[in-house]
Structure formats: structure tokens, C-alpha cells
Short mmCIF file of C-alpha atoms and ligand atoms in Angstrom, two decimals:
data_model
loop_
_atom_site.label_atom_id
_atom_site.label_comp_id
_atom_site.label_asym_id
_atom_site.label_seq_id
_atom_site.Cartn_x
_atom_site.Cartn_y
_atom_site.Cartn_z
CA MET O 26 0.00 0.00 0.00
CA HIS O 27 1.31 3.47 -0.87
CA THR O 28 2.38 5.70 2.03
CA LEU O 29 -0.17 8.39 1.13
CA GLU O 30 -2.97 5.83 1.20
CA LYS O 31 -1.78 4.69 4.64
CA LEU O 32 -1.62 8.31 5.74
CA GLN O 33 -5.26 8.82 4.78
CA ILE O 34 -6.40 5.75 6.70
CA LEU O 35 -4.24 6.30 9.78
CA SER O 36 -4.82 10.03 10.16
CA GLY O 37 -8.57 9.44 9.83
CA ALA O 38 -8.38 6.73 12.50
CA ALA O 39 -6.53 9.09 14.88
CA ARG O 40 -9.15 11.82 14.85
CA TYR O 41 -11.14 10.34 17.75
CA ASP O 42 -8.28 10.98 20.16
CA ALA O 43 -9.07 14.28 21.88
CA SER O 44 -5.94 14.48 23.99
CA CYS O 45 -4.24 16.26 21.15
CA SER O 46 -6.81 19.01 20.75
CA SER O 47 -7.55 19.11 17.06
CA SER O 48 -9.14 22.13 15.46
CA GLY O 49 -11.06 19.81 13.15
CA SER O 50 -10.32 22.25 10.33
CA LYS O 51 -11.41 21.20 6.82
CA ARG O 52 -9.92 23.50 4.23
CA GLU O 53 -8.75 22.66 0.76
CA ALA O 54 -6.84 25.03 -1.49
CA ALA O 55 -8.12 26.04 -4.91
CA SER O 56 -6.58 24.19 -7.84
CA CYS O 57 -3.89 26.87 -8.27
CA GLY O 58 -3.10 27.10 -4.54
CA ILE O 59 -1.15 24.96 -2.11
CA GLY O 60 -2.03 23.36 1.22
CA ASN O 61 -4.76 21.07 2.43
CA THR O 62 -5.86 20.42 5.99
CA SER O 63 -8.51 17.79 5.22
CA SER O 64 -6.62 14.63 4.61
CA SER O 65 -3.05 15.33 5.61
CA GLY O 66 -3.36 14.33 9.26
CA ILE O 67 -2.40 17.80 10.46
CA CYS O 68 -4.13 19.00 13.59
CA HIS O 69 -3.69 21.97 15.90
CA SER O 70 -2.84 21.87 19.54
CA TRP O 71 -2.03 24.54 22.14
CA SER O 72 1.24 24.83 23.97
CA ASP O 73 1.50 25.89 27.63
CA ASP O 74 2.25 29.46 26.63
CA GLY O 75 -0.93 29.59 24.51
CA ARG O 76 0.71 29.20 21.09
CA CYS O 77 -1.18 27.21 18.47
CA ILE O 78 1.06 24.48 17.09
CA SER O 79 0.49 22.20 14.11
CA LEU O 80 1.06 18.49 14.65
CA LEU O 81 1.08 15.47 12.39
CA LYS O 82 -1.55 13.37 14.21
CA ILE O 83 -1.54 9.74 13.14
CA LEU O 84 -1.77 6.15 14.29
CA LEU O 85 1.14 3.82 13.74
CA SER O 86 -1.46 1.13 12.99
CA ASN O 87 -5.23 0.66 13.14
CA ASP O 88 -4.90 -3.12 12.99
CA CYS O 89 -6.10 -3.84 16.52
CA ARG O 90 -6.17 -7.15 18.39
CA TYR O 91 -8.59 -5.74 20.97
CA ASP O 92 -12.32 -5.30 20.64
CA CYS O 93 -13.35 -2.23 22.64
CA ALA O 94 -17.09 -1.67 22.13
CA TYR O 95 -16.82 2.09 21.43
CA CYS O 96 -13.88 2.06 19.00
CA VAL O 97 -13.98 2.27 15.21
CA ASN O 98 -10.69 0.31 15.00
CA ARG O 99 -11.83 -2.68 17.04
CA THR O 100 -10.90 -6.05 15.60
CA SER O 101 -14.51 -7.02 14.79
CA ASN O 102 -15.12 -3.94 12.58
CA PRO O 103 -14.76 -4.43 8.81
CA VAL O 104 -12.60 -1.29 8.27
CA GLN O 105 -9.64 -1.00 5.96
CA ARG O 106 -6.46 -1.79 7.92
CA ALA O 107 -3.03 -0.25 7.53
CA SER O 108 0.22 -0.04 9.47
CA PHE O 109 3.23 2.19 9.06
CA THR O 110 6.76 1.03 9.71
CA ALA O 111 8.69 3.14 12.20
CA ARG O 112 10.88 4.40 9.34
CA GLU O 113 7.84 5.54 7.34
CA VAL O 114 6.59 7.65 10.27
CA VAL O 115 10.06 9.17 10.72
CA ASN O 116 10.28 10.05 7.03
CA LEU O 117 6.79 11.56 6.96
CA THR O 118 7.50 13.66 10.05
CA MET O 119 10.78 14.95 8.65
CA GLU O 120 9.30 15.71 5.24
CA PHE O 121 6.34 17.58 6.73
CA TYR O 122 8.63 19.41 9.14
CA ARG O 123 11.07 20.50 6.43
CA ARG O 124 8.18 21.84 4.37
CA ASN O 125 7.09 23.82 7.45
CA TYR O 126 3.69 22.08 7.60
CA ILE O 127 4.12 20.92 11.20
CA GLU O 128 5.99 21.63 14.39
CA GLY O 129 5.69 18.16 15.83
CA LEU O 130 4.21 14.67 15.91
CA PHE O 131 1.33 13.11 17.84
CA LEU O 132 1.65 9.34 17.57
CA SER O 133 -0.82 6.78 18.90
CA SER O 134 -1.60 3.24 17.80
CA ALA O 135 -3.95 0.31 17.97
CA VAL O 136 -2.58 -2.75 19.77
CA MET O 137 -0.88 -4.79 17.05
CA LEU O 138 0.58 -8.12 18.25
CA ASN O 139 0.70 -7.13 21.90
CA PRO O 140 1.33 -3.93 23.92
CA ASP O 141 5.14 -4.29 24.08
CA HIS O 142 5.52 -5.04 20.37
CA THR O 143 3.49 -1.90 19.52
CA MET O 144 5.22 0.30 22.09
CA GLU O 145 8.67 -0.81 20.88
CA GLN O 146 7.90 0.52 17.40
CA MET O 147 6.50 3.78 18.71
CA VAL O 148 9.57 4.32 20.88
CA SER O 149 11.74 3.49 17.87
CA VAL O 150 10.05 6.34 15.93
CA ALA O 151 10.81 8.85 18.71
CA GLU O 152 14.35 7.54 19.21
CA THR O 153 15.19 7.71 15.50
CA LEU O 154 13.75 11.21 15.24
CA ARG O 155 15.75 12.48 18.21
CA ILE O 156 19.05 10.60 17.74
CA GLU O 157 19.43 10.02 13.98
CA GLU O 158 17.50 12.96 12.62
CA GLN O 159 18.36 15.35 15.47
CA PHE O 160 14.68 16.37 15.46
CA GLY O 161 14.05 19.07 18.07
CA GLY O 162 10.29 19.49 17.44
CA TYR O 163 7.43 18.47 19.72
CA ILE O 164 6.63 14.76 20.16
CA HIS O 165 3.55 13.41 21.97
CA LEU O 166 3.51 9.61 22.36
CA LYS O 167 0.59 7.54 23.58
CA ILE O 168 1.54 4.77 25.96
CA ILE O 169 -0.10 1.45 25.14
CA PRO O 170 -1.65 0.11 28.38
CA GLY O 171 0.19 -3.01 29.49
CA SER O 172 3.60 -2.02 28.06
CA SER O 173 6.70 -2.64 30.17
CA SER O 174 8.12 0.12 32.41
CA GLU O 175 11.38 0.02 30.46
CA LEU O 176 9.56 1.05 27.26
CA VAL O 177 7.56 3.70 29.14
CA ARG O 178 10.82 5.11 30.52
CA LYS O 179 12.35 5.26 27.03
CA ALA O 180 9.21 6.95 25.68
CA GLY O 181 9.48 9.66 28.35
CA LEU O 182 13.13 10.28 27.53
CA TYR O 183 12.44 11.02 23.86
CA ALA O 184 8.91 12.52 23.92
CA ASP O 185 7.85 15.91 25.25
CA ARG O 186 4.48 14.64 26.42
CA ILE O 187 3.30 11.11 27.05
CA SER O 188 -0.21 9.98 27.85
CA VAL O 189 -2.04 6.84 28.88
CA ASN O 190 -5.75 6.91 28.08
CA ILE O 191 -7.86 6.04 31.10
CA GLU O 192 -10.66 5.48 28.53
CA LEU O 193 -13.66 5.09 30.87
CA PRO O 194 -14.51 6.61 34.26
CA SER O 195 -14.90 3.33 36.23
CA GLU O 196 -13.49 -0.16 36.40
CA ALA O 197 -16.98 -1.61 35.86
CA ALA O 198 -17.31 0.32 32.59
CA LEU O 199 -13.85 -0.81 31.49
CA GLN O 200 -14.75 -4.45 32.14
CA ARG O 201 -17.97 -4.14 30.18
CA LEU O 202 -16.82 -2.08 27.21
CA ALA O 203 -13.08 -2.81 26.94
CA PRO O 204 -12.69 -6.22 28.59
CA GLN O 205 -9.15 -6.79 27.28
CA LYS O 206 -7.88 -3.72 29.15
CA GLN O 207 -7.13 -3.86 32.87
CA LYS O 208 -7.41 -0.93 35.26
CA ALA O 209 -3.98 -1.79 36.68
CA GLY O 210 -2.48 -1.78 33.17
CA ILE O 211 -3.60 1.86 32.86
CA LEU O 212 -2.97 3.20 36.38
CA GLU O 213 0.44 1.57 36.92
CA PRO O 214 2.16 3.30 33.98
CA MET O 215 0.45 6.57 34.97
CA ALA O 216 1.85 6.31 38.51
CA PHE O 217 5.26 5.34 37.11
CA ILE O 218 5.28 8.34 34.75
CA GLY O 219 4.22 10.65 37.60
CA GLN O 220 7.16 9.47 39.72
CA GLU O 221 9.63 9.73 36.86
CA ILE O 222 8.51 13.30 36.10
CA LYS O 223 8.93 14.31 39.77
CA GLY O 224 12.28 12.49 40.06
CA SER O 225 13.74 14.06 36.94
CA LEU O 226 12.64 17.55 38.02
CA LEU O 227 14.42 17.06 41.35
CA GLU O 228 17.55 15.77 39.64
CA ARG O 229 17.63 18.80 37.32
CA LYS O 230 17.34 21.09 40.34
CA ARG O 231 20.23 19.34 42.09
CA SER O 232 22.60 19.19 39.13
CA ARG O 233 22.96 20.88 35.76
CA ASN O 234 24.56 17.71 34.42
CA ALA O 235 21.48 15.57 35.16
CA PRO O 236 20.00 13.69 32.16
CA PRO O 237 17.40 15.60 30.05
CA ARG O 238 14.00 16.02 31.70
CA PHE O 239 11.58 13.11 31.53
CA ALA O 240 8.46 14.07 29.51
CA PRO O 241 9.03 17.83 30.00
CA ALA O 242 5.50 18.70 28.80
CA GLY O 243 4.02 16.29 31.38
CA GLN O 244 1.49 13.49 31.07
CA SER O 245 -2.17 13.67 30.12
CA THR O 246 -5.08 11.28 29.69
CA GLN O 247 -8.41 11.03 27.92
CA MET O 248 -11.79 9.86 29.22
CA ILE O 249 -14.88 9.03 27.16
CA ILE O 250 -18.00 10.73 28.50
CA GLY O 251 -21.47 9.26 28.09
CA ALA O 252 -20.64 5.70 26.96
CA SER O 253 -21.18 4.48 30.54
CA PRO O 254 -23.50 5.64 33.32
CA GLU O 255 -21.10 7.42 35.73
CA SER O 256 -22.19 10.83 37.04
CA ASP O 257 -20.24 14.06 36.57
CA PHE O 258 -19.42 13.89 40.29
CA GLN O 259 -17.74 10.48 39.86
CA ILE O 260 -15.85 11.79 36.83
CA LEU O 261 -14.65 14.95 38.59
CA LYS O 262 -13.55 13.01 41.68
CA LEU O 263 -11.55 10.71 39.42
CA SER O 264 -9.90 13.67 37.67
CA GLN O 265 -9.15 15.30 41.02
CA GLY O 266 -7.44 12.09 42.18
CA LEU O 267 -5.44 11.86 38.95
CA TYR O 268 -4.19 15.45 39.28
CA LYS O 269 -3.21 14.95 42.90
CA LYS O 270 -1.77 11.45 42.88
CA MET O 271 -0.46 10.94 39.35
CA ASN O 272 0.99 14.37 38.70
CA LEU O 273 -1.18 14.75 35.59
CA LYS O 274 -0.99 17.90 33.54
CA ARG O 275 -4.35 17.53 31.85
CA VAL O 276 -7.43 15.30 31.67
CA TYR O 277 -9.21 15.47 28.30
CA TYR O 278 -12.92 14.68 28.13
CA SER O 279 -14.28 13.26 24.94
CA ALA O 280 -18.03 13.15 24.30
CA PHE O 281 -19.02 9.63 23.24
CA ILE O 282 -19.62 9.48 19.48
CA PRO O 283 -21.45 6.31 18.50
CA VAL O 284 -19.52 4.68 15.65
CA ASN O 285 -20.54 1.05 16.30
CA GLU O 286 -23.79 -0.74 16.88
CA ASP O 287 -23.35 -2.67 20.10
CA SER O 288 -25.93 -3.64 22.71
CA ARG O 289 -23.48 -2.64 25.46
CA LEU O 290 -23.52 0.98 24.30
CA PRO O 291 -26.19 3.59 25.07
CA VAL O 292 -28.35 4.96 22.26
CA LEU O 293 -27.87 8.74 22.21
CA ALA O 294 -29.70 11.29 20.07
CA SER O 295 -26.41 13.22 19.72
CA PRO O 296 -22.95 13.25 21.36
CA PRO O 297 -23.10 14.91 24.83
CA LEU O 298 -21.09 17.96 23.77
CA LEU O 299 -22.60 20.38 26.31
CA ARG O 300 -21.74 17.91 29.08
CA GLU O 301 -18.17 17.68 27.75
CA HIS O 302 -17.97 21.50 27.75
CA ARG O 303 -19.26 21.76 31.35
CA LEU O 304 -16.74 19.12 32.46
CA TYR O 305 -13.91 21.14 30.93
CA GLN O 306 -15.16 24.23 32.81
CA ALA O 307 -15.35 22.27 36.09
CA ASP O 308 -11.90 20.78 35.45
CA TRP O 309 -10.58 24.33 35.03
CA LEU O 310 -12.02 25.17 38.47
CA LEU O 311 -10.16 22.20 39.96
CA ARG O 312 -6.85 23.14 38.39
CA PHE O 313 -6.74 26.93 38.61
CA TYR O 314 -9.49 28.21 40.91
CA GLY O 315 -8.92 26.23 44.11
CA PHE O 316 -12.27 24.37 43.96
CA THR O 317 -12.64 20.74 44.99
CA ALA O 318 -14.93 18.23 43.25
CA GLU O 319 -16.96 18.06 46.49
CA GLU O 320 -17.64 21.82 46.33
CA ILE O 321 -18.79 21.68 42.73
CA LEU O 322 -21.03 18.60 43.00
CA SER O 323 -22.37 16.19 45.61
CA ASP O 324 -24.08 12.81 45.89
CA GLU O 325 -27.41 14.65 46.08
CA ALA O 326 -26.70 16.81 42.98
CA PRO O 327 -24.24 14.65 41.03
CA ASP O 328 -24.47 16.27 37.57
CA LEU O 329 -23.37 19.66 36.29
CA ASP O 330 -25.98 22.32 35.58
CA GLU O 331 -26.76 22.60 31.87
CA THR O 332 -27.89 26.22 32.08
CA PHE O 333 -25.08 27.83 34.07
CA ASP O 334 -21.33 27.30 34.06
CA PRO O 335 -20.13 25.45 37.21
CA LYS O 336 -18.80 28.58 38.95
CA THR O 337 -22.02 30.56 38.49
CA ALA O 338 -24.02 27.49 39.58
CA TRP O 339 -21.86 27.29 42.74
CA ALA O 340 -22.35 31.03 43.44
CA LEU O 341 -26.13 30.67 43.08
CA ARG O 342 -26.09 27.82 45.60
CA HIS O 343 -24.05 29.90 48.08
CA PRO O 344 -25.72 33.29 48.52
CA GLU O 345 -24.18 33.48 52.03
CA PHE O 346 -20.73 33.92 50.41
CA PHE O 347 -21.73 37.14 48.59
CA PRO O 348 -21.50 40.08 48.04
CA ILE O 349 -17.69 40.24 48.02
CA GLU O 350 -15.93 43.56 48.50
CA ILE O 351 -13.64 43.94 45.53
CA ASN O 352 -11.20 46.26 47.31
CA ARG O 353 -10.58 43.92 50.25
CA ALA O 354 -11.06 40.31 49.18
CA ASP O 355 -7.94 38.17 48.82
CA TYR O 356 -6.97 36.53 45.52
CA VAL O 357 -8.53 33.15 46.35
CA THR O 358 -11.85 34.77 47.31
CA LEU O 359 -11.86 36.91 44.14
CA LEU O 360 -11.59 33.72 42.09
CA ARG O 361 -14.98 32.60 43.47
CA ILE O 362 -16.80 35.52 41.81
CA PRO O 363 -18.54 34.67 38.51
CA GLY O 364 -17.08 36.81 35.73
CA ILE O 365 -13.65 37.13 37.38
CA GLY O 366 -10.93 34.88 35.99
CA VAL O 367 -7.35 34.22 36.98
CA THR O 368 -6.01 37.16 34.95
CA SER O 369 -8.57 39.71 36.17
CA ALA O 370 -8.16 38.56 39.81
CA ARG O 371 -4.39 39.10 39.52
CA ARG O 372 -4.93 42.51 37.94
CA ILE O 373 -7.35 43.54 40.70
CA VAL O 374 -4.83 42.59 43.43
CA ALA O 375 -2.05 44.47 41.61
CA ALA O 376 -4.12 47.59 40.76
CA ARG O 377 -5.54 48.23 44.22
CA ARG O 378 -2.04 48.54 45.74
CA PHE O 379 -2.02 52.06 44.33
CA ALA O 380 -5.65 53.18 44.64
CA PRO O 381 -9.06 51.65 45.35
CA ILE O 382 -10.67 50.12 42.29
CA THR O 383 -13.60 52.03 40.81
CA PRO O 384 -16.51 50.58 38.79
CA GLU O 385 -14.93 51.96 35.60
CA GLY O 386 -11.61 50.37 36.58
CA MET O 387 -13.29 46.95 36.85
CA LYS O 388 -14.30 47.01 33.19
CA LYS O 389 -10.82 48.08 32.11
CA ILE O 390 -9.31 45.21 34.09
CA GLY O 391 -11.37 42.76 32.04
CA VAL O 392 -14.02 41.68 34.55
CA VAL O 393 -17.17 40.31 32.87
CA MET O 394 -19.50 42.74 34.60
CA LYS O 395 -22.76 41.30 33.26
CA ARG O 396 -22.07 38.32 35.57
CA ALA O 397 -19.89 39.80 38.32
CA LYS O 398 -22.08 42.81 39.18
CA TYR O 399 -24.63 40.70 41.09
CA PHE O 400 -21.98 39.30 43.42
CA ILE O 401 -19.74 42.24 44.38
CA THR O 402 -19.52 45.59 46.10
CA CYS O 403 -17.01 48.29 45.23
CA SER O 404 -15.90 50.38 48.26
CA GLY O 405 -19.06 49.26 50.04
CA ARG O 406 -21.46 50.15 47.21
CA PRO O 407 -23.34 47.41 45.38
CA PHE O 408 -23.38 47.53 41.58
CA GLU O 409 -26.93 46.29 41.29
CA LYS O 410 -29.49 47.05 43.94
CA THR O 411 -31.25 43.82 43.26
CA ASP O 412 -33.04 41.31 45.35
CA ARG O 413 -30.48 38.57 46.06
CA GLN O 414 -33.03 35.75 45.87
CA PRO O 415 -31.37 32.95 43.84
CA ALA O 416 -34.44 32.61 41.59
CA LEU O 417 -34.34 36.32 40.68
CA LEU O 418 -30.58 36.28 40.21
CA LYS O 419 -30.94 33.27 37.92
CA SER O 420 -33.40 34.99 35.61
CA ARG O 421 -31.28 38.19 35.51
CA LEU O 422 -28.18 36.19 34.66
CA LEU O 423 -30.05 34.32 31.95
CA LEU O 424 -31.31 37.58 30.46
CA ALA O 425 -27.75 38.94 30.51
CA GLU O 426 -26.67 35.92 28.43
CA GLY O 427 -29.58 36.47 26.04
CA VAL O 428 -31.52 33.40 27.24
CA ALA O 429 -35.21 33.83 28.01
CA PRO O 430 -35.83 32.58 31.56
CA GLU O 431 -38.59 30.04 32.08
CA PRO O 432 -41.94 31.65 32.97
CA PRO O 433 -42.72 31.33 36.68
CA LYS O 434 -44.70 28.18 37.47
CA GLN O 435 -48.22 28.73 38.70
CA LEU O 436 -48.86 27.42 42.19
CA VAL O 437 -51.15 24.45 42.18
CA LEU O 438 -53.03 24.21 45.41
CA PRO O 439 -53.57 20.63 46.52
CA GLY O 440 -57.04 19.31 45.84
CA LEU O 441 -58.17 22.33 43.85
CA PHE O 442 -57.81 21.01 40.28
CA ALA O 443 -57.42 17.29 40.83
S1 SF4 R 19 -7.21 -0.94 22.05
FE1 SF4 R 19 -9.40 -0.60 21.98
S2 SF4 R 19 -9.57 1.64 21.84
FE2 SF4 R 19 -7.46 1.11 21.26
S3 SF4 R 19 -7.50 0.90 19.05
FE3 SF4 R 19 -7.85 -1.13 19.90
S4 SF4 R 19 -10.06 -1.37 19.99
FE4 SF4 R 19 -9.61 0.81 19.74
#
């Protein structure tokens, strides 16, 4: 099979992996132009400093021995199969890089003969790129669950980021939908990677001559949302544990897209994209806003609000916390106010060292006043002299977002209309 044909099959098969955030762009040049983002396997990801980088996103192979219910590449599906050799991936990466199409490589794979056999070839790609080709661009390697620690260690030495997909939010779901994968086979390499990252950071602090950093861009994982019945609370608690215990940089949530007919899978009218979006917002609160999963959700209210973002929903449930005086509150308290983000909270703390902040100053700082104004005072004065009843606040916030609030429900007196 020609390399370009393989590229079409294996870049198409890689598009379901969300842990390399693809823009999903579909643009083809006119016949006289150059460039094509539709079939080349190029996706866009964001670096830590916010830069958009182009990556060649492909699978080494889609010829899988496993039969995960949710996956298009499962062994029982009659799809066209293809596999690259390690050398082919190296050549493609170098050719794309030299032509300035990409800044790096995102390489994942189906399980070919067994996890170690597959991982060996993926590591060989990264090793050849770094050692033979002296490639200094970005490399993200997926770790195949069940691969040996030696191969995982090698992967972390050559790649910038490595990731093991946790796949599903519970062991029960894993057993039902991906019975050939074991929870231990996923969590053990994650824990190992977490320790190696910490260890190599310490070594670099102690000595300049320490070996290069292990996976300097950290480790991430991906979880499928909506293929199994776990609540958002279960999912957030799992993510919280992964951030704390496994030293994870990022958990990616991927709304379940039905690609197979399988009685073990739920029938959904459409992929749960709003749920995925709310989970990303809640995840942001865990990582940057000092919230815990238990503050955002509970056993009694285990799913995220569809109408409001998780921080506004929290503020509406905690009227006792507000209003907050903008000229006195500390940084952590400012972060609890809807409409105030990390940047605007920092700017508020910096600006008020010189003079109290005025209402006009708030807008200049970048505070989203249509949300924040219901929850703050500025030098003792409220912005909105409004009734602080949660129901009223809700309808005002909805109106501010351009959503018509639900009409008030008429009271039905017992026995009157029965
Ligand atoms: S291991 Fe499972 S999820 Fe991965 S490619 Fe194979 S069938 Fe798909």
C-alpha cells in the first residue's frame, strides 16, 4: 500500500483521540493554490504558553487485536487496515517538518501483536527522530496500556508529552466495554510516569549535568464521557485524584460518538457535547481556581448544571458567600466571583495597591461585569441594587446571556384542580 494511502487511513483513524486538541479544520486550497488540511493528518494543539502548534496526528497502525465496544478500529469492525513502519513515520514527520507544515508529531496506535511489540515501534520512531534525525520538534507519544516500564521510561526520555488513556470513568465500565484492558495496566504506567517526572525535576534542580527532563510537557489522559453511566461527580472526583496522585498535567474529556452498533452501548440522540464542555469548565475550576470536586457537586446533585457554568451554579447555591468587596477580598476569594478569571483577579490585586478600584476600573481590568455585578460591592457600594433571591438572580443572569428565563410556574393548590 502506498504511504499516502496509509496516511489517509491512519490520520482518519486518529481523529477520535481528543488528547491532542484538534481544530477539526477542513480547508482545501483552490486548484492553483497549495495546502490542504482535510486529509493530511495535520491538527492543531495549544502549547503551555498559549501558542497554536500544528502536529502530524496519526496512528502507527489501526490493525487492533482488541475489541473495545466504542472504538472504530476494534478487531470485529470491517474497516480497511493499515500499518506504518517506524521508518515511514520518521520520514513523513521529517518531510512535513522541512516543508514547514508541522511543528511536531502526535503518535498513537492500535494494539498490534501485543502492547510491548506496539510500544517498541513507537519508541523506535521517537528515538530515530531524536538521535538520527536530530529532530528538536514536539513529540507526543501515547503509551499502550500493558507495556513494560522500560519502554515507558524510554518513551518519556524522547517525547515531550506522554499519555495513557484512562478510557472510561470506572473499572466496571472498562470491564464491560473494553474487557481486554485492565485498570492496573492503565494506572500503573500513569503512577510510574508521575514518579519519573517528579524524580527528573528534582535531579535537574540538584545538578545541571542531570539527564534531560523526563516528559518535560508532562502526562495527560483522555476519558470518554457518556458511553457508561457514571455521574459528573464520579468523573470529577476521578480527575481530582489523577491530578493529585499521578501528577497529571491535563485530563481530556471526549463526548461519546457512536460509531458502532453494540448492545453494550447507550443509544444517544447526539454526542453529549454540552456535558463535555461543562466538564472542561469544572476541570478548570479544579486546576486553577482552588475548587474541589466536592464543592462543585455532591451525591445529592451529582451532575453539572446545563444552564449555568459550574462557577455561576456554585455562586447561586451559596448566597451566604456574597457580596464580596472587591477592594478587600484576597486573591482566592476573588476567584470565586462569577465573571472574574485568573487574569482579572491578579490585575485587581495588583491595581488596588495604588488606589481603590472604581466601577470603571473593573471594566478596564477585564471583569465580565454582566455576571460579576450581582456578586460584588465596590468600596461598600453594590453595583446592582437587586433582590439577592437565587431565583431572581438566575433569571437576571439568563437575560444577561440572552436566554429567556422560564416563565414562573403557577402554584397548584392541593385538591383544587385534581
Ligand atoms: S485498544 Fe481498543 S480503543 Fe485502542 S484501538 Fe484497539 S479497539 Fe480501539
